[in-house]
């Protein structure tokens, strides 16, 4: 299974929760920012909750909040919470043993793909949600300066 959009939705939701850390946000508020469906957002938030990244409160002022500081949540945390299986798709069924390429390709690709996936995870581990919030705020300040 390849990468889906779940990672992007999860990272977006976590960044919103970190940006407005002083209040809980509803799945509808997060969905508005994503121009998406609140049901999809709730599913993603459920996976993030199961991974210990967010928590929810019910009731009148209920909503979602970060379960730990944004400085302690990496993009890898979000990715592993919502993505299942390897990033790069493997052969859907074993190739032919009667072919010299077929006999060797699966093992060769597995090694290459594992290395690429480790590199991806290492890179995602370097960026925190707090870092993304700082970038969002810096971009907004720069845009405000350009518009004045």
Coordinates of C-alpha atoms in Angstrom, one line a residue:
X1 CA 0.0 0.0 0.0
X2 CA 1.4 3.4 -0.9
X3 CA 1.2 6.7 1.0
X4 CA -2.3 8.1 1.2
X5 CA -3.5 11.6 2.0
X6 CA -4.0 10.6 5.7
X7 CA -0.6 11.8 6.7
X8 CA -1.2 15.2 5.2
X9 CA -4.6 15.4 7.0
X10 CA -3.1 14.3 10.3
X11 CA -0.2 16.8 10.1
X12 CA -2.6 19.6 9.2
X13 CA -4.9 18.7 12.1
X14 CA -2.0 18.5 14.6
X15 CA -0.7 21.9 13.4
X16 CA -4.1 23.5 13.8
X17 CA -4.4 22.1 17.3
X18 CA -0.9 23.4 18.2
X19 CA -1.6 26.8 16.6
X20 CA -4.7 27.3 18.8
X21 CA -3.3 25.4 21.8
X22 CA -5.3 27.5 24.2
X23 CA -8.6 26.0 23.1
X24 CA -10.1 22.7 21.9
X25 CA -11.1 22.5 18.2
X26 CA -14.0 20.5 16.8
X27 CA -13.6 18.2 13.9
X28 CA -15.8 20.5 11.9
X29 CA -13.4 23.5 12.5
X30 CA -10.5 21.4 11.4
X31 CA -12.4 20.1 8.4
X32 CA -13.2 23.7 7.4
X33 CA -9.5 24.5 7.3
X34 CA -8.9 21.3 5.2
X35 CA -11.9 22.0 3.0
X36 CA -12.8 18.4 3.8
X37 CA -15.5 16.3 5.5
X38 CA -15.7 16.2 9.3
X39 CA -16.2 12.5 9.2
X40 CA -12.8 11.9 7.5
X41 CA -11.2 14.3 10.0
X42 CA -12.8 12.4 13.0
X43 CA -11.4 9.1 11.6
X44 CA -7.9 10.6 11.4
X45 CA -8.3 12.2 14.8
X46 CA -9.3 8.8 16.2
X47 CA -6.1 7.3 14.9
X48 CA -4.1 10.2 16.4
X49 CA -5.9 9.6 19.7
X50 CA -5.1 5.9 19.6
X51 CA -1.4 6.8 19.1
X52 CA -1.5 9.2 22.1
X53 CA -1.1 12.4 20.1
X54 CA -4.5 14.0 20.8
X55 CA -7.4 13.7 23.2
X56 CA -11.0 14.7 23.1
X57 CA -13.4 16.2 25.5
X58 CA -17.1 15.9 25.1
X59 CA -19.9 18.4 25.9
X60 CA -20.7 22.0 25.1
X61 CA -17.1 23.2 24.9
X62 CA -15.7 19.9 23.8
X63 CA -13.3 19.3 21.0
X64 CA -9.8 18.0 20.3
X65 CA -6.5 19.0 21.9
X66 CA -2.9 17.9 21.7
X67 CA -2.1 15.2 24.2
X68 CA 1.5 16.4 24.5
X69 CA 3.5 19.5 23.6
X70 CA 3.9 20.3 19.9
X71 CA 7.6 20.3 20.4
X72 CA 7.4 16.6 21.3
X73 CA 5.3 15.5 18.2
X74 CA 7.2 14.8 15.0
X75 CA 5.9 14.4 11.5
X76 CA 7.0 10.8 11.8
X77 CA 4.7 10.4 14.8
X78 CA 1.7 11.6 12.7
X79 CA 2.8 9.5 9.8
X80 CA 3.0 6.2 11.8
X81 CA -0.3 6.9 13.5
X82 CA -2.3 7.0 10.3
X83 CA -0.4 5.0 7.7
X84 CA -0.4 1.2 7.5
X85 CA 2.2 -0.8 5.7
X86 CA 5.2 0.2 3.6
X87 CA 5.3 3.5 1.7
X88 CA 6.5 1.9 -1.6
X89 CA 4.3 -0.9 -3.0
X90 CA 5.9 -4.3 -3.5
X91 CA 4.9 -6.9 -6.1
X92 CA 1.3 -7.9 -5.6
X93 CA 2.3 -11.5 -6.1
X94 CA 5.6 -13.3 -6.4
X95 CA 7.3 -12.9 -9.8
X96 CA 8.2 -15.9 -12.0
X97 CA 11.0 -18.1 -10.7
X98 CA 11.6 -19.2 -14.3
X99 CA 13.0 -15.7 -15.1
X100 CA 16.4 -14.5 -13.9
X101 CA 15.0 -11.0 -13.3
X102 CA 11.9 -12.4 -11.6
X103 CA 14.0 -14.6 -9.3
X104 CA 16.0 -11.6 -8.1
X105 CA 13.8 -8.5 -8.4
X106 CA 11.7 -8.9 -5.2
X107 CA 14.8 -9.2 -2.9
X108 CA 16.5 -6.3 -4.7
X109 CA 13.5 -4.0 -4.5
X110 CA 12.8 -4.9 -0.9
X111 CA 16.3 -3.8 0.1
X112 CA 16.1 -0.6 -1.9
X113 CA 12.6 0.2 -0.7
X114 CA 13.5 -0.5 3.0
X115 CA 16.4 2.0 2.7
X116 CA 14.2 4.6 1.1
X117 CA 11.5 4.2 3.8
X118 CA 14.1 4.5 6.6
X119 CA 15.3 7.7 5.0
X120 CA 11.8 9.0 4.9
X121 CA 11.1 8.2 8.5
X122 CA 14.4 9.7 9.6
X123 CA 13.6 12.9 7.7
X124 CA 10.1 13.1 9.2
X125 CA 11.6 12.6 12.6
X126 CA 13.5 15.9 12.3
X127 CA 10.4 18.2 12.0
X128 CA 8.1 18.8 14.9
X129 CA 4.5 20.2 14.8
X130 CA 5.9 23.2 16.7
X131 CA 8.3 23.9 13.9
X132 CA 5.3 23.9 11.4
X133 CA 3.4 26.3 13.6
X134 CA 6.4 28.7 13.6
X135 CA 6.6 28.4 9.8
X136 CA 2.9 29.2 9.5
X137 CA 3.1 32.2 11.7
X138 CA 6.3 33.5 9.9
X139 CA 4.5 33.1 6.5
X140 CA 1.5 35.0 7.8
X141 CA 3.7 37.8 9.1
X142 CA 5.5 38.0 5.7
X143 CA 2.2 38.1 3.8
X144 CA 0.9 40.8 6.1
X145 CA 4.0 42.9 5.5
X146 CA 3.6 42.5 1.7
X147 CA 0.0 43.5 1.8
X148 CA 0.7 46.8 3.7

